[in-house]
mmCIF file of C-alpha atoms in Angstrom:
data_model
loop_
_atom_site.group_PDB
_atom_site.id
_atom_site.type_symbol
_atom_site.label_atom_id
_atom_site.label_comp_id
_atom_site.label_asym_id
_atom_site.label_seq_id
_atom_site.Cartn_x
_atom_site.Cartn_y
_atom_site.Cartn_z
ATOM 1 C CA MET A 1 26.872 21.470 -10.085
ATOM 2 C CA GLN A 2 24.286 18.712 -10.587
ATOM 3 C CA THR A 3 22.953 18.803 -14.149
ATOM 4 C CA LYS A 4 21.069 15.517 -14.450
ATOM 5 C CA PRO A 5 18.089 14.545 -12.276
ATOM 6 C CA TYR A 6 18.610 12.837 -8.930
ATOM 7 C CA ARG A 7 17.164 9.323 -9.139
ATOM 8 C CA ILE A 8 14.866 8.502 -6.218
ATOM 9 C CA GLY A 9 13.986 4.839 -5.684
ATOM 10 C CA THR A 10 10.629 3.800 -4.278
ATOM 11 C CA ARG A 11 8.079 1.020 -4.270
ATOM 12 C CA GLY A 12 5.023 1.547 -6.436
ATOM 13 C CA SER A 13 2.091 1.580 -4.004
ATOM 14 C CA PRO A 14 0.129 4.836 -3.679
ATOM 15 C CA LEU A 15 1.501 5.279 -0.147
ATOM 16 C CA ALA A 16 5.113 4.654 -1.200
ATOM 17 C CA LEU A 17 4.711 7.171 -4.039
ATOM 18 C CA ALA A 18 3.196 9.739 -1.658
ATOM 19 C CA GLN A 19 6.234 9.328 0.596
ATOM 20 C CA ALA A 20 8.665 9.693 -2.320
ATOM 21 C CA HIS A 21 6.836 12.819 -3.455
ATOM 22 C CA GLU A 22 7.030 14.274 0.059
ATOM 23 C CA ALA A 23 10.788 13.681 0.149
ATOM 24 C CA ARG A 24 11.195 15.197 -3.324
ATOM 25 C CA ASP A 25 9.076 18.244 -2.468
ATOM 26 C CA ARG A 26 11.038 18.919 0.719
ATOM 27 C CA LEU A 27 14.303 18.691 -1.214
ATOM 28 C CA MET A 28 12.971 21.021 -3.917
ATOM 29 C CA ALA A 29 12.072 23.592 -1.271
ATOM 30 C CA ALA A 30 15.323 23.211 0.663
ATOM 31 C CA HIS A 31 17.522 23.733 -2.392
ATOM 32 C CA ASP A 32 15.221 25.826 -4.601
ATOM 33 C CA LEU A 33 15.327 23.114 -7.250
ATOM 34 C CA SER A 34 12.743 22.432 -9.939
ATOM 35 C CA GLN A 35 10.782 19.188 -10.135
ATOM 36 C CA ASP A 36 12.634 18.128 -13.275
ATOM 37 C CA MET A 37 15.805 17.805 -11.174
ATOM 38 C CA PHE A 38 14.307 14.675 -9.610
ATOM 39 C CA GLU A 39 13.273 11.413 -11.231
ATOM 40 C CA ILE A 40 11.156 9.000 -9.210
ATOM 41 C CA VAL A 41 12.085 5.421 -10.131
ATOM 42 C CA VAL A 42 9.458 2.818 -9.231
ATOM 43 C CA LEU A 43 10.628 -0.722 -8.519
ATOM 44 C CA SER A 44 8.527 -3.777 -7.733
ATOM 45 C CA THR A 45 9.756 -5.691 -4.690
ATOM 46 C CA LYS A 46 9.151 -9.307 -3.742
ATOM 47 C CA GLY A 47 7.143 -8.121 -0.748
ATOM 48 C CA ASP A 48 4.799 -6.256 -3.097
ATOM 49 C CA ARG A 49 4.410 -9.175 -5.488
ATOM 50 C CA ILE A 50 3.641 -11.873 -2.902
ATOM 51 C CA THR A 51 0.517 -10.875 -0.992
ATOM 52 C CA ASP A 52 -1.111 -14.202 -0.213
ATOM 53 C CA ARG A 53 1.220 -15.145 2.659
ATOM 54 C CA ALA A 54 2.457 -13.541 5.859
ATOM 55 C CA LEU A 55 5.802 -11.751 5.618
ATOM 56 C CA SER A 56 7.105 -14.013 8.373
ATOM 57 C CA ALA A 57 6.552 -16.995 6.065
ATOM 58 C CA ILE A 58 8.438 -15.593 3.087
ATOM 59 C CA GLY A 59 11.436 -13.821 4.569
ATOM 60 C CA GLY A 60 10.511 -10.729 6.571
ATOM 61 C CA LYS A 61 11.148 -7.024 6.126
ATOM 62 C CA GLY A 62 13.998 -7.265 3.618
ATOM 63 C CA LEU A 63 11.476 -8.303 0.973
ATOM 64 C CA PHE A 64 10.451 -4.647 0.638
ATOM 65 C CA THR A 65 13.975 -3.311 0.170
ATOM 66 C CA GLU A 66 16.171 -5.818 -1.693
ATOM 67 C CA GLU A 67 15.563 -4.575 -5.250
ATOM 68 C CA LEU A 68 15.960 -0.934 -4.215
ATOM 69 C CA GLU A 69 19.162 -1.651 -2.327
ATOM 70 C CA GLU A 70 20.668 -3.524 -5.269
ATOM 71 C CA GLN A 71 20.243 -0.457 -7.462
ATOM 72 C CA LEU A 72 21.522 1.838 -4.716
ATOM 73 C CA THR A 73 24.658 -0.242 -4.386
ATOM 74 C CA SER A 74 25.211 -0.303 -8.158
ATOM 75 C CA GLY A 75 24.773 3.458 -8.434
ATOM 76 C CA GLU A 76 21.614 3.298 -10.558
ATOM 77 C CA LEU A 77 19.750 5.135 -7.798
ATOM 78 C CA ASP A 78 20.988 8.162 -5.866
ATOM 79 C CA PHE A 79 18.858 7.363 -2.814
ATOM 80 C CA ALA A 80 15.700 5.479 -1.840
ATOM 81 C CA VAL A 81 12.679 6.493 0.208
ATOM 82 C CA HIS A 82 11.152 3.995 2.647
ATOM 83 C CA SER A 83 8.717 3.604 5.511
ATOM 84 C CA SER A 84 11.126 3.365 8.436
ATOM 85 C CA LYS A 85 9.124 0.580 10.070
ATOM 86 C CA ASP A 86 9.743 -1.619 7.003
ATOM 87 C CA MET A 87 13.521 -1.426 7.316
ATOM 88 C CA PRO A 88 15.570 -4.342 8.702
ATOM 89 C CA THR A 89 17.906 -3.377 11.523
ATOM 90 C CA ALA A 90 20.907 -4.718 9.555
ATOM 91 C CA LEU A 91 21.512 -3.023 6.199
ATOM 92 C CA PRO A 92 23.750 -4.189 3.362
ATOM 93 C CA ASP A 93 27.387 -3.140 3.583
ATOM 94 C CA GLY A 94 27.917 0.342 2.201
ATOM 95 C CA LEU A 95 24.351 1.571 2.770
ATOM 96 C CA GLU A 96 22.901 3.656 5.606
ATOM 97 C CA LEU A 97 19.732 5.396 6.739
ATOM 98 C CA SER A 98 20.994 8.965 6.781
ATOM 99 C CA THR A 99 17.841 11.060 6.778
ATOM 100 C CA PHE A 100 14.453 11.071 8.484
ATOM 101 C CA LEU A 101 11.594 13.384 7.566
ATOM 102 C CA PRO A 102 9.462 14.839 10.392
ATOM 103 C CA ARG A 103 7.460 12.014 11.908
ATOM 104 C CA ALA A 104 3.732 11.904 11.298
ATOM 105 C CA ASP A 105 1.150 10.424 13.693
ATOM 106 C CA PRO A 106 2.663 7.172 15.074
ATOM 107 C CA ARG A 107 -0.676 5.710 16.153
ATOM 108 C CA ASP A 108 -2.646 2.807 14.706
ATOM 109 C CA ALA A 109 -6.069 3.364 13.186
ATOM 110 C CA PHE A 110 -8.926 0.857 13.415
ATOM 111 C CA ILE A 111 -11.345 0.758 10.494
ATOM 112 C CA GLY A 112 -14.575 -1.011 11.285
ATOM 113 C CA ARG A 113 -17.147 -2.021 8.710
ATOM 114 C CA ASP A 114 -20.252 -2.003 10.935
ATOM 115 C CA VAL A 115 -18.866 -0.676 14.240
ATOM 116 C CA LYS A 116 -16.523 2.205 14.969
ATOM 117 C CA LYS A 117 -14.372 0.794 17.766
ATOM 118 C CA LEU A 118 -12.446 -2.417 18.352
ATOM 119 C CA ALA A 119 -14.227 -2.769 21.693
ATOM 120 C CA ASP A 120 -17.615 -2.688 19.950
ATOM 121 C CA LEU A 121 -16.973 -5.709 17.731
ATOM 122 C CA PRO A 122 -19.265 -8.632 18.591
ATOM 123 C CA GLN A 123 -17.823 -11.857 19.939
ATOM 124 C CA GLY A 124 -16.479 -14.014 17.116
ATOM 125 C CA ALA A 125 -15.917 -11.076 14.769
ATOM 126 C CA VAL A 126 -13.013 -11.297 12.284
ATOM 127 C CA VAL A 127 -10.225 -8.704 12.130
ATOM 128 C CA GLY A 128 -7.578 -8.708 9.404
ATOM 129 C CA SER A 129 -3.966 -7.681 9.904
ATOM 130 C CA SER A 130 -0.622 -8.596 8.335
ATOM 131 C CA SER A 131 1.378 -7.366 11.347
ATOM 132 C CA LEU A 132 2.303 -9.879 14.057
ATOM 133 C CA ARG A 133 2.462 -6.966 16.516
ATOM 134 C CA ARG A 134 -1.065 -5.879 15.706
ATOM 135 C CA GLN A 135 -2.293 -9.472 15.740
ATOM 136 C CA ALA A 136 -0.813 -10.035 19.200
ATOM 137 C CA LEU A 137 -2.157 -6.739 20.576
ATOM 138 C CA ILE A 138 -5.618 -7.434 19.141
ATOM 139 C CA ARG A 139 -5.634 -10.880 20.747
ATOM 140 C CA ARG A 140 -4.446 -9.341 24.009
ATOM 141 C CA LEU A 141 -7.278 -6.801 24.023
ATOM 142 C CA ARG A 142 -9.966 -9.028 22.449
ATOM 143 C CA PRO A 143 -9.156 -12.737 22.851
ATOM 144 C CA ASP A 144 -12.720 -13.564 21.777
ATOM 145 C CA ILE A 145 -12.331 -12.428 18.171
ATOM 146 C CA GLU A 146 -10.632 -14.122 15.228
ATOM 147 C CA VAL A 147 -7.544 -12.558 13.657
ATOM 148 C CA VAL A 148 -6.627 -13.419 10.065
ATOM 149 C CA ILE A 149 -3.713 -12.459 7.776
ATOM 150 C CA PHE A 150 -4.604 -9.428 5.687
ATOM 151 C CA ARG A 151 -2.010 -8.083 3.230
ATOM 152 C CA GLY A 152 -1.936 -5.696 0.292
ATOM 153 C CA SER A 153 -1.897 -1.946 -0.252
ATOM 154 C CA VAL A 154 -4.049 0.395 1.817
ATOM 155 C CA GLN A 155 -6.605 0.514 -0.988
ATOM 156 C CA THR A 156 -6.616 -3.285 -1.380
ATOM 157 C CA ARG A 157 -7.236 -3.839 2.315
ATOM 158 C CA LEU A 158 -10.015 -1.277 2.441
ATOM 159 C CA GLN A 159 -11.697 -2.921 -0.552
ATOM 160 C CA LYS A 160 -11.478 -6.333 1.107
ATOM 161 C CA LEU A 161 -13.061 -4.802 4.210
ATOM 162 C CA ALA A 162 -15.859 -3.226 2.158
ATOM 163 C CA ASP A 163 -16.451 -6.577 0.435
ATOM 164 C CA GLY A 164 -17.028 -8.248 3.788
ATOM 165 C CA ALA A 165 -13.875 -10.341 4.025
ATOM 166 C CA VAL A 166 -13.406 -9.099 7.598
ATOM 167 C CA ASP A 167 -15.282 -6.998 10.134
ATOM 168 C CA GLY A 168 -12.384 -4.631 10.760
ATOM 169 C CA THR A 169 -8.740 -3.963 10.046
ATOM 170 C CA PHE A 170 -5.854 -1.790 11.220
ATOM 171 C CA LEU A 171 -3.644 0.619 9.310
ATOM 172 C CA ALA A 172 -1.016 3.162 10.330
ATOM 173 C CA ASN A 173 -2.743 6.493 10.793
ATOM 174 C CA ALA A 174 0.276 8.249 9.254
ATOM 175 C CA GLY A 175 -0.274 6.363 6.008
ATOM 176 C CA LEU A 176 -3.914 7.352 5.882
ATOM 177 C CA GLN A 177 -2.964 10.988 6.486
ATOM 178 C CA ARG A 178 -0.354 10.961 3.722
ATOM 179 C CA LEU A 179 -2.954 9.591 1.326
ATOM 180 C CA GLY A 180 -5.558 12.153 2.401
ATOM 181 C CA MET A 181 -7.714 9.302 3.689
ATOM 182 C CA GLU A 182 -7.704 9.864 7.454
ATOM 183 C CA ASP A 183 -11.498 10.088 7.418
ATOM 184 C CA VAL A 184 -11.746 6.311 6.850
ATOM 185 C CA ALA A 185 -10.385 5.650 10.365
ATOM 186 C CA THR A 186 -13.241 4.884 12.712
ATOM 187 C CA GLU A 187 -10.979 4.837 15.800
ATOM 188 C CA VAL A 188 -7.414 6.007 16.407
ATOM 189 C CA LEU A 189 -5.920 4.114 19.328
ATOM 190 C CA SER A 190 -3.642 5.797 21.844
ATOM 191 C CA VAL A 191 -0.003 4.722 22.032
ATOM 192 C CA ARG A 192 -0.692 3.795 25.643
ATOM 193 C CA ASP A 193 -3.345 1.232 24.706
ATOM 194 C CA PHE A 194 -1.868 0.065 21.395
ATOM 195 C CA LEU A 195 1.881 0.622 21.242
ATOM 196 C CA PRO A 196 3.085 1.275 17.664
ATOM 197 C CA ALA A 197 5.650 -0.587 15.612
ATOM 198 C CA PRO A 198 9.205 0.718 16.003
ATOM 199 C CA ALA A 199 9.656 3.744 13.707
ATOM 200 C CA GLN A 200 5.987 3.822 12.646
ATOM 201 C CA GLY A 201 5.025 7.119 11.006
ATOM 202 C CA ALA A 202 8.591 8.056 10.023
ATOM 203 C CA ILE A 203 9.828 8.286 6.422
ATOM 204 C CA CYS A 204 13.523 7.497 5.998
ATOM 205 C CA ILE A 205 16.002 7.928 3.173
ATOM 206 C CA GLU A 206 18.624 5.291 2.444
ATOM 207 C CA GLN A 207 21.842 6.151 0.612
ATOM 208 C CA ARG A 208 25.357 4.951 -0.064
ATOM 209 C CA SER A 209 27.672 5.616 2.875
ATOM 210 C CA GLY A 210 30.315 8.252 2.248
ATOM 211 C CA ASP A 211 28.574 9.837 -0.746
ATOM 212 C CA ALA A 212 29.369 13.512 -0.009
ATOM 213 C CA ARG A 213 27.208 14.764 -2.870
ATOM 214 C CA ILE A 214 24.086 13.056 -1.518
ATOM 215 C CA ASP A 215 25.032 13.918 2.078
ATOM 216 C CA ALA A 216 24.916 17.597 1.162
ATOM 217 C CA LEU A 217 21.614 17.206 -0.697
ATOM 218 C CA LEU A 218 19.796 15.380 2.109
ATOM 219 C CA ALA A 219 21.162 17.099 5.225
ATOM 220 C CA PRO A 220 18.775 20.103 5.169
ATOM 221 C CA VAL A 221 15.640 17.934 5.258
ATOM 222 C CA ASN A 222 16.720 15.671 8.142
ATOM 223 C CA ASP A 223 14.548 16.074 11.255
ATOM 224 C CA GLU A 224 16.805 15.549 14.246
ATOM 225 C CA ASP A 225 14.076 14.672 16.784
ATOM 226 C CA THR A 226 12.715 11.981 14.462
ATOM 227 C CA ALA A 227 16.206 10.650 13.764
ATOM 228 C CA VAL A 228 16.986 10.384 17.487
ATOM 229 C CA ALA A 229 13.655 8.751 18.374
ATOM 230 C CA VAL A 230 13.880 6.225 15.542
ATOM 231 C CA SER A 231 17.496 5.369 16.442
ATOM 232 C CA CYS A 232 16.302 4.502 19.953
ATOM 233 C CA GLU A 233 13.443 2.335 18.676
ATOM 234 C CA ARG A 234 15.614 0.546 16.104
ATOM 235 C CA ALA A 235 18.275 -0.148 18.740
ATOM 236 C CA PHE A 236 15.553 -1.757 20.883
ATOM 237 C CA LEU A 237 14.478 -3.837 17.893
ATOM 238 C CA ALA A 238 18.045 -4.867 17.104
ATOM 239 C CA ALA A 239 18.704 -5.962 20.688
ATOM 240 C CA LEU A 240 15.738 -8.327 20.373
ATOM 241 C CA ASP A 241 16.740 -9.559 16.900
ATOM 242 C CA GLY A 242 13.466 -8.108 15.725
ATOM 243 C CA SER A 243 11.977 -8.844 12.326
ATOM 244 C CA CYS A 244 8.532 -9.460 10.860
ATOM 245 C CA ARG A 245 8.608 -12.751 12.778
ATOM 246 C CA THR A 246 8.488 -10.975 16.131
ATOM 247 C CA PRO A 247 5.644 -9.137 17.897
ATOM 248 C CA ILE A 248 7.558 -6.063 19.101
ATOM 249 C CA ALA A 249 6.227 -2.581 19.838
ATOM 250 C CA ALA A 250 8.140 0.584 20.687
ATOM 251 C CA TYR A 251 7.732 4.339 20.802
ATOM 252 C CA ALA A 252 10.225 7.059 21.717
ATOM 253 C CA ARG A 253 9.577 10.782 22.021
ATOM 254 C CA CYS A 254 12.065 13.641 22.313
ATOM 255 C CA PHE A 255 11.481 16.581 24.633
ATOM 256 C CA ASN A 256 14.003 19.275 25.540
ATOM 257 C CA GLU A 257 17.289 17.336 25.677
ATOM 258 C CA ARG A 258 15.718 14.103 26.916
ATOM 259 C CA ILE A 259 13.988 11.125 25.347
ATOM 260 C CA SER A 260 11.206 8.929 26.751
ATOM 261 C CA PHE A 261 10.812 5.340 25.613
ATOM 262 C CA SER A 262 8.156 2.636 25.879
ATOM 263 C CA GLY A 263 8.696 -0.886 24.601
ATOM 264 C CA MET A 264 6.848 -4.201 24.637
ATOM 265 C CA ILE A 265 7.374 -7.780 23.523
ATOM 266 C CA LEU A 266 4.493 -10.231 23.220
ATOM 267 C CA THR A 267 3.873 -13.844 22.460
ATOM 268 C CA PRO A 268 1.986 -14.205 19.148
ATOM 269 C CA ASP A 269 -1.199 -15.209 20.981
ATOM 270 C CA GLY A 270 -1.039 -12.009 23.044
ATOM 271 C CA LYS A 271 -1.404 -13.904 26.310
ATOM 272 C CA THR A 272 2.016 -12.991 27.690
ATOM 273 C CA ALA A 273 3.714 -9.618 27.395
ATOM 274 C CA HIS A 274 6.625 -7.770 28.963
ATOM 275 C CA ASP A 275 6.910 -4.017 28.779
ATOM 276 C CA ILE A 276 9.299 -1.288 29.837
ATOM 277 C CA VAL A 277 9.088 2.491 30.242
ATOM 278 C CA THR A 278 12.249 4.536 30.671
ATOM 279 C CA ASP A 279 13.916 7.809 29.718
ATOM 280 C CA GLY A 280 17.353 9.320 29.305
ATOM 281 C CA MET A 281 19.402 11.885 27.422
ATOM 282 C CA GLN A 282 18.944 12.196 23.683
ATOM 283 C CA THR A 283 22.705 11.857 23.256
ATOM 284 C CA GLU A 284 22.381 8.270 24.515
ATOM 285 C CA ALA A 285 19.240 7.324 22.574
ATOM 286 C CA GLU A 286 20.692 4.214 20.929
ATOM 287 C CA LYS A 287 22.239 3.064 24.177
ATOM 288 C CA LEU A 288 18.882 3.509 25.935
ATOM 289 C CA GLY A 289 17.000 1.527 23.291
ATOM 290 C CA ARG A 290 19.565 -1.259 23.331
ATOM 291 C CA TRP A 291 19.476 -1.433 27.142
ATOM 292 C CA ALA A 292 15.659 -1.595 27.113
ATOM 293 C CA GLY A 293 15.719 -4.455 24.614
ATOM 294 C CA GLU A 294 18.350 -6.406 26.530
ATOM 295 C CA THR A 295 16.437 -5.835 29.778
ATOM 296 C CA LEU A 296 13.200 -7.242 28.357
ATOM 297 C CA LYS A 297 15.073 -10.151 26.793
ATOM 298 C CA LYS A 298 16.490 -11.107 30.186
ATOM 299 C CA ARG A 299 13.185 -10.528 31.951
ATOM 300 C CA ALA A 300 11.283 -12.746 29.537
ATOM 301 C CA GLY A 301 13.821 -15.567 29.639
ATOM 302 C CA PRO A 302 14.842 -17.876 26.768
ATOM 303 C CA GLY A 303 11.592 -19.857 26.753
ATOM 304 C CA PHE A 304 9.600 -16.741 25.829
ATOM 305 C CA PHE A 305 11.158 -16.607 22.383
ATOM 306 C CA GLU A 306 10.580 -20.228 21.384
ATOM 307 C CA ASP A 307 7.418 -19.326 19.465
ATOM 308 C CA TRP A 308 9.211 -16.588 17.493
ATOM 309 C CA THR A 309 9.836 -18.722 14.421
#
């Protein structure tokens, strides 16, 4: 029987803490455990500390996970809670994403300072975003506006917006909901018009592979539909060698025993895009995502990826 608290690793932003608390609360309910059986361990990551440059310029998604994964590997943490969309497709040896909490709203939210919708921004307006996917999609929809790099926590970005640094910005609607701040969204874009990042809205738990004790703890809170959908989207991403240097969008949805999938790759300027819509059996979700990625890669041709640096 476990007598000491389980150590949960997380980043320190308000959103990361909200996600860690959600994971803890679900585990407390699933096992009828008290809160003092869990210790939330906050670690600062390089991605949190460097906010004046684009992720693509300083190393990509792994910047948000390296410190947590080091302590997972050493045994100092029992497991770590992440935003699934922040996770690289290749994990360190001995670690795995074993558990996915029920997915929240996958859509992107636009927050305008003086207008409510992206379409209502005047020509020459400035929109801030740290995501190459969002930047490319914004440029695709509104080539007349300026897009600038905009990093920091949800609260930091909203303060910059209020201070007039930009005329609008985008955030994941799931993050706003988890923070109880969904009312700040002035427009929530449909997945059809603004395809999300792979795994957006899904919280995942990373653990050491083969740790039976943690397997048994986490299994009851795993949401199978979310796990299947995210596996499809991450397989698509992996087939394209996706990272924070690549404008890639994807969304999968489970229904009955089947899964539907939509994917897109774009040039950073948004001028050229290739998309795919397909479906298949949930039992072949990863295979479907991988096939979709390989299909778009062939369709685009090698010259399409030259700007992905």
